[in-house]
PDB file of C-alpha atoms in Angstrom:
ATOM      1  CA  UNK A   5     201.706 389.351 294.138  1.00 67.00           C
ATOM      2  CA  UNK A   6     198.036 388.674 292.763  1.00 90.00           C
ATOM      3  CA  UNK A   7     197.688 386.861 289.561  1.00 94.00           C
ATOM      4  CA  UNK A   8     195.833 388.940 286.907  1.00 95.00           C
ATOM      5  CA  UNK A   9     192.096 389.159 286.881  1.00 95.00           C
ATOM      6  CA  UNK A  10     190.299 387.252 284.041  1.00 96.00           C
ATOM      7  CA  UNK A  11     185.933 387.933 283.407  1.00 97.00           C
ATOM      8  CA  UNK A  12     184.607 384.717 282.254  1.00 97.00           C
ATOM      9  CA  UNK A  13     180.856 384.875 281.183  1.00 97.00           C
ATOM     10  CA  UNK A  14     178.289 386.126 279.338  1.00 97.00           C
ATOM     11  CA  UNK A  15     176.391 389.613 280.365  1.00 97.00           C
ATOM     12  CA  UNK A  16     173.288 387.863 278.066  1.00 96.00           C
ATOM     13  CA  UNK A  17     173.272 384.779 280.434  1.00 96.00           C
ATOM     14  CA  UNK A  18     174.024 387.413 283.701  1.00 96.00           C
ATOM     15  CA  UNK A  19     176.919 384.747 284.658  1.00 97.00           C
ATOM     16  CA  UNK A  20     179.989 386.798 284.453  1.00 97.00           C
ATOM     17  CA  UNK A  21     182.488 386.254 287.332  1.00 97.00           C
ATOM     18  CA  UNK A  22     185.134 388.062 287.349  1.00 96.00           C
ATOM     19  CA  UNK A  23     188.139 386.805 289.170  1.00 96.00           C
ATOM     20  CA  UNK A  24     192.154 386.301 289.677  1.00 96.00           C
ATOM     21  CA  UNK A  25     193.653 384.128 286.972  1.00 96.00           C
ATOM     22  CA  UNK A  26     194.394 380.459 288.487  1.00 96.00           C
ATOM     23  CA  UNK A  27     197.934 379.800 288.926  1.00 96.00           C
ATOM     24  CA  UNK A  28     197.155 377.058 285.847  1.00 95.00           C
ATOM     25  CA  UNK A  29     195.732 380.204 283.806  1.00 95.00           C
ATOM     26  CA  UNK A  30     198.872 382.160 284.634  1.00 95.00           C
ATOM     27  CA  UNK A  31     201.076 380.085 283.707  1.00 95.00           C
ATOM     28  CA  UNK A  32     198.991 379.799 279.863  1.00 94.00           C
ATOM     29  CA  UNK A  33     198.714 383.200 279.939  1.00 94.00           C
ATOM     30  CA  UNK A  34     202.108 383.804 280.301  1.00 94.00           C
ATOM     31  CA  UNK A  35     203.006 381.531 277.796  1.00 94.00           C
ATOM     32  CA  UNK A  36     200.233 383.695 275.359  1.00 93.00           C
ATOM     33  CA  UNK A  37     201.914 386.944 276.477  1.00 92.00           C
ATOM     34  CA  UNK A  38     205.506 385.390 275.094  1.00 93.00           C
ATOM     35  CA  UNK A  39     204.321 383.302 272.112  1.00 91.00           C
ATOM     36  CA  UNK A  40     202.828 386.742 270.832  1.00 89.00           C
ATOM     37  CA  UNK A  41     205.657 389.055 271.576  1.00 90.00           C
ATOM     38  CA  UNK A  42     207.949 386.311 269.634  1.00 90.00           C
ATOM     39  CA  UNK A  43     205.685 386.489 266.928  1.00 86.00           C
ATOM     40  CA  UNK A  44     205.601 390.284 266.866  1.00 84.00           C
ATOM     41  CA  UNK A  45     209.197 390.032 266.920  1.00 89.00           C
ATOM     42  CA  UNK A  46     209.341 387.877 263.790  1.00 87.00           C
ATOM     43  CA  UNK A  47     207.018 389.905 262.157  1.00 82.00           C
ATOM     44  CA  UNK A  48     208.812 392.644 262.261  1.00 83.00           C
ATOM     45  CA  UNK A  49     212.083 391.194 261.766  1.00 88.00           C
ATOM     46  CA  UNK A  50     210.683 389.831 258.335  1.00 84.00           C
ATOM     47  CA  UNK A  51     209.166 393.524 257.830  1.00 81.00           C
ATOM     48  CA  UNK A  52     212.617 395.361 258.331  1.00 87.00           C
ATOM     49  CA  UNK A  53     214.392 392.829 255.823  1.00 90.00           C
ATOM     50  CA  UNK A  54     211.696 393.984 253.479  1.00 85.00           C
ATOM     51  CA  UNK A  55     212.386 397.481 253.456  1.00 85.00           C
ATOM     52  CA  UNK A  56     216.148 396.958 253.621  1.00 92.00           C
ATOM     53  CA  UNK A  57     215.701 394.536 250.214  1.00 93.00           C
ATOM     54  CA  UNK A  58     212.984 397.422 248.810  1.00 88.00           C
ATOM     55  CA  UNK A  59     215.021 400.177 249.744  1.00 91.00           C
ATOM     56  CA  UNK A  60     218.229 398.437 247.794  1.00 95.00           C
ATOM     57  CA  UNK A  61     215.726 397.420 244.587  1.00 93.00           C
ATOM     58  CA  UNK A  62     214.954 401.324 244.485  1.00 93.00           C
ATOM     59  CA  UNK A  63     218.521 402.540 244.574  1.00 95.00           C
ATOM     60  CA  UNK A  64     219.374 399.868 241.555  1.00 95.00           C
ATOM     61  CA  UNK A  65     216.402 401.266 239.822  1.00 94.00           C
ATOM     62  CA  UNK A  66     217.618 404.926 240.565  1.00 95.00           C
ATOM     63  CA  UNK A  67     214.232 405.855 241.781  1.00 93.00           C
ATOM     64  CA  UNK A  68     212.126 407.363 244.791  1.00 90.00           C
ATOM     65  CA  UNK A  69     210.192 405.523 247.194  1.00 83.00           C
ATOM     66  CA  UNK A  70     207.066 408.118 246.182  1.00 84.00           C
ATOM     67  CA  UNK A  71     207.760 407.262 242.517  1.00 88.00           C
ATOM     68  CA  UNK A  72     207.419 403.721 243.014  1.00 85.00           C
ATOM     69  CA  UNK A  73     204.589 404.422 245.057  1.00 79.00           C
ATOM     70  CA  UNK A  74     203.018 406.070 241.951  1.00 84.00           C
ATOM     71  CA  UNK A  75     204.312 403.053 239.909  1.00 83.00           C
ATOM     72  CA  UNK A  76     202.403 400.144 241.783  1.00 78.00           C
ATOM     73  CA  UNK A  77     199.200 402.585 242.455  1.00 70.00           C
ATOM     74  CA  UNK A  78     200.020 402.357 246.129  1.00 55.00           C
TER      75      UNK A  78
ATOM     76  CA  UNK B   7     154.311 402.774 244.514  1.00 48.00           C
ATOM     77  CA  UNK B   8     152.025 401.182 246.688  1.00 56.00           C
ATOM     78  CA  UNK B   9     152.513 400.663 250.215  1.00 58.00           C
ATOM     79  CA  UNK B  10     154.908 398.043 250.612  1.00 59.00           C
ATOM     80  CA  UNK B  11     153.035 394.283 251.958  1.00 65.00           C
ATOM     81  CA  UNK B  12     153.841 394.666 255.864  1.00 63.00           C
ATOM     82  CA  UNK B  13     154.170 398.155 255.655  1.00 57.00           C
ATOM     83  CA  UNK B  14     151.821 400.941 257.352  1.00 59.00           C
ATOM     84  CA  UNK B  15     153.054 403.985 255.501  1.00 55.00           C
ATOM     85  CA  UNK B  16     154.646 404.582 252.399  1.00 48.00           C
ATOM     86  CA  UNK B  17     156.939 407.440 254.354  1.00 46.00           C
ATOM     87  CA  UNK B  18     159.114 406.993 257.336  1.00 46.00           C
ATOM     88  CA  UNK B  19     158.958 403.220 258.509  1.00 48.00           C
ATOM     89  CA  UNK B  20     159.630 403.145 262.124  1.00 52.00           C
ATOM     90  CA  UNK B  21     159.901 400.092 263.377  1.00 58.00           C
ATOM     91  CA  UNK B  22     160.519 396.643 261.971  1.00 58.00           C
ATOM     92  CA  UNK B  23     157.243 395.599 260.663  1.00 65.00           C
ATOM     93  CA  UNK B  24     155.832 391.891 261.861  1.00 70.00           C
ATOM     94  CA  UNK B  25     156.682 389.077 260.167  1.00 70.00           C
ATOM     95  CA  UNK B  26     160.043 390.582 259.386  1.00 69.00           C
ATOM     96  CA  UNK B  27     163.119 389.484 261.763  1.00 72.00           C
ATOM     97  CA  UNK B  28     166.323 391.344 261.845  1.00 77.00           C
ATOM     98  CA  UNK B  29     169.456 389.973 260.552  1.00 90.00           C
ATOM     99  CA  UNK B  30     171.398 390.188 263.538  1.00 93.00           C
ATOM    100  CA  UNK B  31     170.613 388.771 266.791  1.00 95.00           C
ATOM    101  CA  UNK B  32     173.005 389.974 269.558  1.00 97.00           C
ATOM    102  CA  UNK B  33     174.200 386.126 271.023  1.00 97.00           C
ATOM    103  CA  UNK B  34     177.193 387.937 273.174  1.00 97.00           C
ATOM    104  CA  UNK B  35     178.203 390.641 275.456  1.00 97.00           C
ATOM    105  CA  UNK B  36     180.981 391.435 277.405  1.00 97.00           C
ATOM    106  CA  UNK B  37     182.646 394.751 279.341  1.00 96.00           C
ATOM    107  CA  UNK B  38     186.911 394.959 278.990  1.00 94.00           C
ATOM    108  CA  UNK B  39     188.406 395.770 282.506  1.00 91.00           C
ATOM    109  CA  UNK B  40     190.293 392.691 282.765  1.00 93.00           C
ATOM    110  CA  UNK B  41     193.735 391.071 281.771  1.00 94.00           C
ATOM    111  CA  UNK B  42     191.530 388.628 279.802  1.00 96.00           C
ATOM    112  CA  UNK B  43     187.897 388.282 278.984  1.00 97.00           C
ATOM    113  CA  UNK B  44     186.051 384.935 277.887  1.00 97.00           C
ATOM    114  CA  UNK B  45     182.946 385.654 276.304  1.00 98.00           C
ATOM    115  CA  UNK B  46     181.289 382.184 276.887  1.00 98.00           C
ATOM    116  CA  UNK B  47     178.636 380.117 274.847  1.00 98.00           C
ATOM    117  CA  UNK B  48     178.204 383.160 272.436  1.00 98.00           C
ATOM    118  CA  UNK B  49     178.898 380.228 269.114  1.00 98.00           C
ATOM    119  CA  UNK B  50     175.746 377.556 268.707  1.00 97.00           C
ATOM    120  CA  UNK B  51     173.989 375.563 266.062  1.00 97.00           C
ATOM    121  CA  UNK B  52     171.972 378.617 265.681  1.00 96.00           C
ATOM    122  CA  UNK B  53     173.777 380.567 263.750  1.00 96.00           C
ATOM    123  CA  UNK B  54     176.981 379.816 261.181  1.00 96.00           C
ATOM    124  CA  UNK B  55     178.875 383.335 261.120  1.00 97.00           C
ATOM    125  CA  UNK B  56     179.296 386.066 263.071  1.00 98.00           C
ATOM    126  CA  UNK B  57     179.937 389.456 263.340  1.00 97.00           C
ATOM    127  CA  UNK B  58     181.650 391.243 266.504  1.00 96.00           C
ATOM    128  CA  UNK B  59     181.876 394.637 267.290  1.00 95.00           C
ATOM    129  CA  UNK B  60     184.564 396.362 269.763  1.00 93.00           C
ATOM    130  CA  UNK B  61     183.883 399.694 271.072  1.00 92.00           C
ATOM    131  CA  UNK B  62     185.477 402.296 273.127  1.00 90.00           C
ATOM    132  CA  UNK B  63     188.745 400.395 273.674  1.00 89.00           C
ATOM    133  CA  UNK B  64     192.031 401.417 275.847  1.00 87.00           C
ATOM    134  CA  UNK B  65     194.638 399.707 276.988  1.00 85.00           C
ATOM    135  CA  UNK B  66     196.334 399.961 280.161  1.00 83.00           C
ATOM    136  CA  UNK B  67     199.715 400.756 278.562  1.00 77.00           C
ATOM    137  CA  UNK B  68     199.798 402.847 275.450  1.00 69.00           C
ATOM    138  CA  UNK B  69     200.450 400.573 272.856  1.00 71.00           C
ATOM    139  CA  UNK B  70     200.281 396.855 272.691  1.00 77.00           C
ATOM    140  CA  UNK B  71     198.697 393.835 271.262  1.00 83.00           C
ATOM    141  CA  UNK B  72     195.041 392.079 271.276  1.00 88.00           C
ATOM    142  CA  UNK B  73     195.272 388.263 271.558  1.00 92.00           C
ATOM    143  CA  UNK B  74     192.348 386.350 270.588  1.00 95.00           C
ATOM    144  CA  UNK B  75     191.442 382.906 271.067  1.00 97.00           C
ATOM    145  CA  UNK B  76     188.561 380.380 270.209  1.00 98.00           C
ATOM    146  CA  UNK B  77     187.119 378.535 273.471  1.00 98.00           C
ATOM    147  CA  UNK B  78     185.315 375.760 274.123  1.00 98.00           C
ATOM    148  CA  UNK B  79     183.739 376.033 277.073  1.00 96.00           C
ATOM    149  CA  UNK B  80     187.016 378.233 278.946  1.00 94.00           C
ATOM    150  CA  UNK B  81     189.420 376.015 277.417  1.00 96.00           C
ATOM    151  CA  UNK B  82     191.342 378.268 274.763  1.00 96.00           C
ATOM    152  CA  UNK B  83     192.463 376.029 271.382  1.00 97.00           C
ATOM    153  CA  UNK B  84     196.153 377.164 271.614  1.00 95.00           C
ATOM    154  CA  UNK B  85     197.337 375.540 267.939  1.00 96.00           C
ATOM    155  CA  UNK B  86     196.757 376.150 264.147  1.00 97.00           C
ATOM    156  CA  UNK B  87     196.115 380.005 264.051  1.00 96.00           C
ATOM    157  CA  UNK B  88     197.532 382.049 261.302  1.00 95.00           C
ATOM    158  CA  UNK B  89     196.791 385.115 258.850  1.00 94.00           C
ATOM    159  CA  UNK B  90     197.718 386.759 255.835  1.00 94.00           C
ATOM    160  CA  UNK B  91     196.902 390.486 255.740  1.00 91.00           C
ATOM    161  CA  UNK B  92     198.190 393.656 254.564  1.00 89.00           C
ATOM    162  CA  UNK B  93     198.653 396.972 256.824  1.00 83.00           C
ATOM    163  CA  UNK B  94     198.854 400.501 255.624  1.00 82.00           C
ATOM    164  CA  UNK B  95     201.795 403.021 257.506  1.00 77.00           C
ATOM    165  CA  UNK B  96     202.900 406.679 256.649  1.00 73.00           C
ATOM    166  CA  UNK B  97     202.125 405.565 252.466  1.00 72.00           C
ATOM    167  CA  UNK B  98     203.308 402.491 252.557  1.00 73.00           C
ATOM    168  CA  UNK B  99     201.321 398.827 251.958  1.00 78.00           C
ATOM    169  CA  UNK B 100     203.237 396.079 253.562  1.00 80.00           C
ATOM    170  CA  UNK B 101     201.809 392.358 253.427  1.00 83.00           C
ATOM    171  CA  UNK B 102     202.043 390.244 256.051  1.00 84.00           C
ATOM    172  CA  UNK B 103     201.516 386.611 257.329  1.00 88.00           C
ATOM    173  CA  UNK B 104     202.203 384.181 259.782  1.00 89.00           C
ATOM    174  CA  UNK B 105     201.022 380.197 260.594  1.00 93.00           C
ATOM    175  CA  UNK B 106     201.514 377.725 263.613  1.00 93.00           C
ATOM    176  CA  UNK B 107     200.593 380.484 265.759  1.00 94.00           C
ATOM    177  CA  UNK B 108     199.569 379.828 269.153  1.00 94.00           C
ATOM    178  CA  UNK B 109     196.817 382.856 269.030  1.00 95.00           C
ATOM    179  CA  UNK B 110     195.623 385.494 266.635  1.00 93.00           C
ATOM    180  CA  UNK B 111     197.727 388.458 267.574  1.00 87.00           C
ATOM    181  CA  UNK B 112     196.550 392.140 266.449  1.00 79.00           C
ATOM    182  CA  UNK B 113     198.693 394.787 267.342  1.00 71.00           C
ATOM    183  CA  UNK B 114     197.432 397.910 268.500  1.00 72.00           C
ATOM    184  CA  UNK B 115     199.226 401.908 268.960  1.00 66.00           C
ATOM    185  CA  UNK B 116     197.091 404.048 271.196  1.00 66.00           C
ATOM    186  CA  UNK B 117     198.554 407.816 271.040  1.00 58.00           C
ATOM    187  CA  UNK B 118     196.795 409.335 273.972  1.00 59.00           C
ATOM    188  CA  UNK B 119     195.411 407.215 276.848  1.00 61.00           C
ATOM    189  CA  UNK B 120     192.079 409.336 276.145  1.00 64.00           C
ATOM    190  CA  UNK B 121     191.769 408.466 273.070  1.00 74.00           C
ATOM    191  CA  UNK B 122     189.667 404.928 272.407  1.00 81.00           C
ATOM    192  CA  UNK B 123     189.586 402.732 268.902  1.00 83.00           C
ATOM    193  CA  UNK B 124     187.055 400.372 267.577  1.00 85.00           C
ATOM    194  CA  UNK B 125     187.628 397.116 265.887  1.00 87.00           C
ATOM    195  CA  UNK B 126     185.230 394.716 263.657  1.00 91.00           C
ATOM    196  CA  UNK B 127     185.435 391.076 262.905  1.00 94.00           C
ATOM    197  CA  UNK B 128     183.766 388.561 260.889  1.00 96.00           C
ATOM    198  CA  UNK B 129     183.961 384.843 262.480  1.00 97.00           C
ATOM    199  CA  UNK B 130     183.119 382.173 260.137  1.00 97.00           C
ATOM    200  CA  UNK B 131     181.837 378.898 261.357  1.00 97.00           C
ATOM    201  CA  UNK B 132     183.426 378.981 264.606  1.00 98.00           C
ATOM    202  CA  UNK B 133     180.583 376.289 265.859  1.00 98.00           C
ATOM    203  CA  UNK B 134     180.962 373.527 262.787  1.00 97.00           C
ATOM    204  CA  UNK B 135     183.486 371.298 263.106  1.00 97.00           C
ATOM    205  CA  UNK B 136     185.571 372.484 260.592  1.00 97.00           C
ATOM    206  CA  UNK B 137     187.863 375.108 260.395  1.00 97.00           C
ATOM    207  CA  UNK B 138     187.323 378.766 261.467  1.00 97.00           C
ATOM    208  CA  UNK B 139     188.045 381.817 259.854  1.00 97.00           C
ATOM    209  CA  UNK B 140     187.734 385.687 260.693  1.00 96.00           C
ATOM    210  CA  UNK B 141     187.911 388.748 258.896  1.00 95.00           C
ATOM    211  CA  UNK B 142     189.427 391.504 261.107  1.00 92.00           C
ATOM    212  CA  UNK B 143     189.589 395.257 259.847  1.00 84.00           C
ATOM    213  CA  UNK B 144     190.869 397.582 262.017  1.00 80.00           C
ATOM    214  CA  UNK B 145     192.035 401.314 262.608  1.00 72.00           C
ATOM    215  CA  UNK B 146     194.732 402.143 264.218  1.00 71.00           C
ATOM    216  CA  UNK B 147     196.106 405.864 265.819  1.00 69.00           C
ATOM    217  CA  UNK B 148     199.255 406.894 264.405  1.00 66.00           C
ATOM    218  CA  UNK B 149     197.690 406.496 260.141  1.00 69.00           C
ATOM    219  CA  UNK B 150     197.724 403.000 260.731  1.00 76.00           C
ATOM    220  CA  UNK B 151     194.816 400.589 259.399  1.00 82.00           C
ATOM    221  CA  UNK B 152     194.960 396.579 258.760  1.00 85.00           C
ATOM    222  CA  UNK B 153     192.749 394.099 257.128  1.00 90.00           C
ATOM    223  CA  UNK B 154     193.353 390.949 257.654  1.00 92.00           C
ATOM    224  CA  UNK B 155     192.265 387.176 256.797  1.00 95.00           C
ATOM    225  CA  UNK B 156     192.780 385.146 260.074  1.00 96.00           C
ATOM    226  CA  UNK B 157     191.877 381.336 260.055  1.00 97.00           C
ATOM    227  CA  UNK B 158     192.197 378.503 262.617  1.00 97.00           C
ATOM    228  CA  UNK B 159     192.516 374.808 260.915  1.00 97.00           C
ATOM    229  CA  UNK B 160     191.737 372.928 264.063  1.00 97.00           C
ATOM    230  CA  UNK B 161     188.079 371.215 263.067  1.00 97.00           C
ATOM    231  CA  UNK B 162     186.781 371.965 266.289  1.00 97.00           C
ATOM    232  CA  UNK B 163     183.222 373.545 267.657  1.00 98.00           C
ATOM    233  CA  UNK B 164     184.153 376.391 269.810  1.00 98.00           C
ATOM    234  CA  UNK B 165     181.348 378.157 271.455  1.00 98.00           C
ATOM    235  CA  UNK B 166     183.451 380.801 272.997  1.00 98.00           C
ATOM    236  CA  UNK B 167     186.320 383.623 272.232  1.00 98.00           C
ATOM    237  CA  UNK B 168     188.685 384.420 274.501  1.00 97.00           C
ATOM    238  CA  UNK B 169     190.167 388.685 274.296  1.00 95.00           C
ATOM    239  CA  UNK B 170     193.618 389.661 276.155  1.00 94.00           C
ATOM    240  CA  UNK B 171     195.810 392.134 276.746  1.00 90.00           C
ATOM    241  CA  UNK B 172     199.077 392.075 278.165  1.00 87.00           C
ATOM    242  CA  UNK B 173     198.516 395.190 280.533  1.00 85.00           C
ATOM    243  CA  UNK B 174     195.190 394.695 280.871  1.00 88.00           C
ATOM    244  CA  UNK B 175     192.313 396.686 279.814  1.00 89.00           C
ATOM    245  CA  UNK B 176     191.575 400.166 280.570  1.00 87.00           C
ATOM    246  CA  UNK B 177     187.763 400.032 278.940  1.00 90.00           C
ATOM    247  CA  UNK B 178     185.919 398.352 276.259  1.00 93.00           C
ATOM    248  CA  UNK B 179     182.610 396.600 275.159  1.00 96.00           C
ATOM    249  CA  UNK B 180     182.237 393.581 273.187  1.00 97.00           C
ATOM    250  CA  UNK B 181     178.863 392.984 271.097  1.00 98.00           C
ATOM    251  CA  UNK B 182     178.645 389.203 269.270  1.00 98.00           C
ATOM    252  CA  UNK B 183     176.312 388.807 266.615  1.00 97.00           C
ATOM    253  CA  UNK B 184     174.803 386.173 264.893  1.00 97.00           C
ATOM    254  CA  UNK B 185     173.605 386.337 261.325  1.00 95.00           C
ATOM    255  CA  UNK B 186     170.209 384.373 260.741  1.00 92.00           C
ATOM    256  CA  UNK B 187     170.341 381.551 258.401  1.00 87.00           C
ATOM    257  CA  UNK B 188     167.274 383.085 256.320  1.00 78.00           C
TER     258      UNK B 188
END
């Protein structure tokens, strides 16, 4: 299978090439592709425990999540 | 009032009158079709910040991500990225941050294939050898929008930025503009 096509250039300096992906720039871009996903993955991980520990705080307060919305302006 | 020194009408000015340069000189340029796009020796001495402009942008797939990375020459930095933001979803603000990340990562949600988003960035100092940092601010389908604070510690000269996509890109332009010193 093809590698995936990369432009390089600059349309002001009319040298853009665009081309397959080295096997070298595969191989970082496939490392790109999985650092971000893991960082996605984290981010939303740390999101979920946020609601989870919001959604408890609200339920010891014994209010809504619209009336604490109206309680921190957001 | 007087017409203005420069100036050939007190009404409707039309053009940029001489002796007065605009703000923002267009140093980059680049069409999305690819997996990933370098837009190359679009940083110099000439100019300390930047703003970029992306417009009319689709993914491949409908929703994914936006990696960017600084270049120098085509050589991405891959180190020392990191944010702290805040995103707004269905009437809720959630912070967010992250450091020691390998690229800035921006997240995208694209509810009809037909449909296309812009995006806007401010890139400090990206050619000094000293740290970088970008302002991104971005709307996204689905009542989504972010703002973010993005900064790279490396103290490095990049002349170049680096835009992927997992799937690849359906369409997009990228304009890179300098802002004049005076």
């Amino acid at each position: 299978m093809a590698n995936p096509l990369i432009t390089v250039g600059n349309e002001l300096h009319n040298n853009v090439v665009t081309r397959e992906m080295t096997d070298a720039e595969f191989v970082q871009h496939k490392k790109l592709i999985a650092d971000a996903e893991k960082s996605l993955k984290a981010q939303a991980k740390a999101k979920a425990e946020r609601q989870v520990a919001r959604t408890a705080l609200l339920t010891k307060l014994g209010i809504t999540e619209q009336e604490a919305q109206l309680l921190l302006g957001s | 009032m007087g017409v203005p020194s420069g100036y050939t009408s007190a009404q409707v000015v039309q053009a940029v009158p001489t002796g007065i340069n605009s703000a923002l000189v267009l140093t980059g340029s680049a069409t999305l079709s690819s997996t990933s796009t370098n837009i190359t020796s679009c940083f110099s001495a000439t100019y300390d910040n930047y703003f970029i402009f992306m417009s009319n942008v689709k993914l491949s797939a409908s929703a994914g991500y936006i990696t960017v990375e600084l270049l120098v020459d085509t050589t991405p930095a891959t180190t020392n990225y990191g944010y702290e933001g805040i995103y707004y979803k269905s009437g809720v603000n959630t912070g967010e941050n992250a450091s020691g990340e390998s690229a800035w990562t921006e997240t995208i949600y694209q509810n009809s294939a037909s449909t296309s988003m812009g995006f806007t960035y401010t890139i400090m100092q990206p050619f000094l050898a000293v740290g970088t940092n970008m302002n991104s601010s971005n709307y996204i389908q689905g009542n989504f929008g972010r703002t973010r604070n993005l900064w790279n510690t490396n103290e490095t000269s990049y002349d170049g930025i680096k835009f992927s996509q997992a799937n690849g890109f359906a369409s997009g332009t990228v304009r890179v503009y300098g802002l004049v010193l005076s």
